[in-house]
Coordinates of C-alpha atoms in Angstrom, one line a residue:
M195 CA -16.7 -5.5 -12.0
I196 CA -14.3 -8.3 -11.5
D197 CA -14.2 -10.1 -8.2
D198 CA -11.1 -9.0 -6.2
N199 CA -10.4 -12.6 -5.3
P200 CA -7.2 -11.8 -3.3
P201 CA -4.6 -14.5 -2.9
E202 CA -4.5 -16.4 0.4
G203 CA -3.5 -14.4 3.4
F204 CA -4.6 -11.0 2.1
I205 CA -7.1 -9.1 4.2
R206 CA -9.0 -6.0 3.0
I207 CA -7.8 -2.8 4.7
D208 CA -10.7 -0.9 6.2
F209 CA -9.5 2.7 6.0
D210 CA -12.8 4.2 7.1
R211 CA -13.6 2.2 10.2
G212 CA -15.7 4.4 12.4
R213 CA -15.7 7.4 10.0
P214 CA -19.1 8.8 8.8
D215 CA -17.7 9.6 5.3
P216 CA -15.3 7.6 3.1
T217 CA -11.8 8.8 2.6
F218 CA -9.8 9.0 -0.6
N219 CA -8.2 5.5 0.0
T220 CA -11.7 3.9 -0.1
H221 CA -12.7 5.7 -3.3
I222 CA -9.7 4.3 -5.3
G223 CA -10.8 0.7 -4.6
N224 CA -10.3 -2.2 -2.3
L225 CA -6.8 -2.5 -1.0
Y226 CA -5.5 -5.6 0.8
A227 CA -2.5 -6.3 3.1
K228 CA -0.7 -9.4 4.1
R229 CA 1.8 -9.7 6.9
G230 CA 4.6 -12.2 6.5
E231 CA 7.5 -13.3 8.5
K232 CA 9.4 -10.4 10.2
G233 CA 12.6 -9.5 8.4
T234 CA 11.5 -10.9 5.0
R235 CA 10.4 -9.0 1.8
D236 CA 6.9 -10.2 2.6
E237 CA 6.7 -8.7 6.1
F238 CA 4.2 -6.2 4.7
V239 CA 2.7 -6.6 1.2
M240 CA -0.2 -4.5 -0.1
G241 CA -2.2 -5.8 -3.0
F242 CA -5.2 -5.1 -5.2
R243 CA -7.1 -6.4 -8.2
V244 CA -7.0 -4.0 -11.2
Q245 CA -10.6 -2.9 -12.0
S246 CA -11.7 -0.9 -15.0
H247 CA -12.3 2.3 -13.0
M248 CA -8.6 2.2 -12.1
C249 CA -7.5 2.3 -15.7
N250 CA -6.7 5.1 -18.2
P251 CA -8.5 5.3 -21.6
A252 CA -5.8 3.1 -23.2
G253 CA -6.8 0.2 -20.8
G254 CA -3.7 0.3 -18.6
L255 CA -3.6 0.8 -14.9
H256 CA -3.7 4.6 -14.4
G257 CA -0.4 6.2 -13.2
G258 CA -2.3 8.1 -10.5
M259 CA -3.5 4.8 -9.0
M260 CA 0.0 3.3 -9.1
M261 CA 1.4 6.5 -7.4
S262 CA -1.4 6.4 -4.7
V263 CA -0.7 2.7 -3.9
A264 CA 3.1 3.3 -3.9
D265 CA 2.6 6.2 -1.4
L266 CA 0.7 3.9 0.9
V267 CA 3.2 1.1 0.6
G268 CA 6.1 3.5 1.4
T269 CA 4.5 4.9 4.5
M270 CA 2.4 2.0 5.8
G271 CA 4.8 -0.7 4.7
G272 CA 8.0 1.2 5.5
G273 CA 6.6 2.1 8.9
T274 CA 5.8 -1.5 9.5
L275 CA 9.3 -2.6 8.6
V276 CA 10.9 -0.3 11.1
G277 CA 8.2 -0.8 13.8
L278 CA 6.3 2.4 13.6
R279 CA 2.5 2.6 13.9
K280 CA 2.3 6.3 13.3
F281 CA 0.9 8.2 10.4
L282 CA 4.0 9.1 8.3
P283 CA 3.3 12.1 6.0
T284 CA 5.1 11.9 2.6
V285 CA 7.7 14.6 2.1
N286 CA 8.9 13.6 -1.4
M287 CA 8.4 10.8 -3.9
T288 CA 9.8 10.0 -7.4
F289 CA 8.3 7.4 -9.7
D290 CA 9.4 5.3 -12.7
F291 CA 6.7 3.7 -14.7
V292 CA 8.1 0.5 -16.0
A293 CA 5.3 -1.6 -17.5
P294 CA 1.5 -1.6 -17.7
A295 CA -1.0 -3.6 -15.7
R296 CA -4.4 -4.5 -17.1
V297 CA -7.9 -5.2 -15.8
G298 CA -7.9 -8.4 -13.8
D299 CA -4.2 -8.3 -12.9
W300 CA -3.3 -8.8 -9.2
V301 CA -0.8 -6.0 -8.2
E302 CA 1.4 -6.3 -5.2
G303 CA 3.5 -3.6 -3.5
R304 CA 6.5 -4.0 -1.2
A305 CA 8.8 -1.4 0.5
E306 CA 12.4 -1.7 1.2
V307 CA 13.9 0.6 3.9
V308 CA 16.9 2.5 2.6
R309 CA 17.6 4.5 5.7
Q310 CA 15.9 5.8 8.9
T311 CA 16.9 8.9 10.8
R312 CA 15.3 10.3 13.9
S313 CA 12.8 12.3 11.7
L314 CA 12.8 10.8 8.2
L315 CA 12.2 7.4 6.6
F316 CA 13.7 6.7 3.2
T317 CA 12.2 3.8 1.2
N318 CA 12.2 2.2 -2.2
I319 CA 8.9 0.8 -3.4
Y320 CA 8.1 -1.7 -6.1
L321 CA 4.8 -2.6 -7.6
T322 CA 4.7 -5.9 -9.4
V323 CA 2.4 -8.2 -11.4
G324 CA 3.7 -11.6 -10.7
E325 CA 7.5 -11.3 -11.0
E326 CA 7.3 -8.3 -13.4
K327 CA 8.0 -4.9 -11.9
I328 CA 5.5 -2.3 -13.1
L329 CA 6.6 0.7 -11.0
R330 CA 9.6 1.7 -9.0
A331 CA 9.3 4.6 -6.5
S332 CA 11.5 6.3 -4.0
S333 CA 10.0 7.9 -1.0
I334 CA 10.9 10.1 1.9
A335 CA 8.4 10.2 4.8
K336 CA 8.4 12.4 7.9
I337 CA 8.5 10.6 11.3
P338 CA 6.5 12.8 13.6
S339 CA 7.9 13.5 17.1
G340 CA 5.9 12.3 20.1
D341 CA 3.1 9.9 19.7
G342 CA 1.5 11.5 16.7
F343 CA -1.5 10.3 14.8
T344 CA -1.6 6.5 14.8
F345 CA -3.2 4.1 12.3
N346 CA -6.1 3.5 14.7
K347 CA -8.6 4.1 11.9
A348 CA -7.1 2.0 9.2
R349 CA -7.4 -1.7 10.2
L350 CA -7.4 -5.0 8.5
A351 CA -11.1 -6.1 8.1
R352 CA -10.4 -9.4 9.8
E353 CA -14.1 -10.2 10.1
E354 CA -14.1 -10.6 6.3
A355 CA -11.2 -13.0 6.3
A356 CA -12.1 -16.5 5.2
P357 CA -11.5 -19.1 8.0
S358 CA -8.3 -21.1 7.7

């Protein structure tokens, strides 16, 4: 297994905090987030290091892994960009697989808000390795009425962050 060695500013997301059993998000591998300046393309960035268990038999990052991460970027990242801390269930997604990623590559995902209505959030999502786009996705997420379920379980594992 390759060390994740995330770039500076990325903190592991603890999806299972306080849960007795791991969730799907934990099983796919360590995922990291970085919060940048509000209003920039780096306001919310998700990242991960490609490990061999994330790859298909041809040695490329599995499409299912790319889709799972894009889904999280669309809902968590898109929600962050519009100021929502609610769980946003995905209603629809489309995916374009543009290029492969390989073991050891650092993949980053960013969301771009296309439109927000009272009940829906439309986003475009891009996964990249360096400057190369490897996946483009389009997502529609439901914005629940009322308070809804919040991201009180998934938190950045700040205790693991290296001191600055």
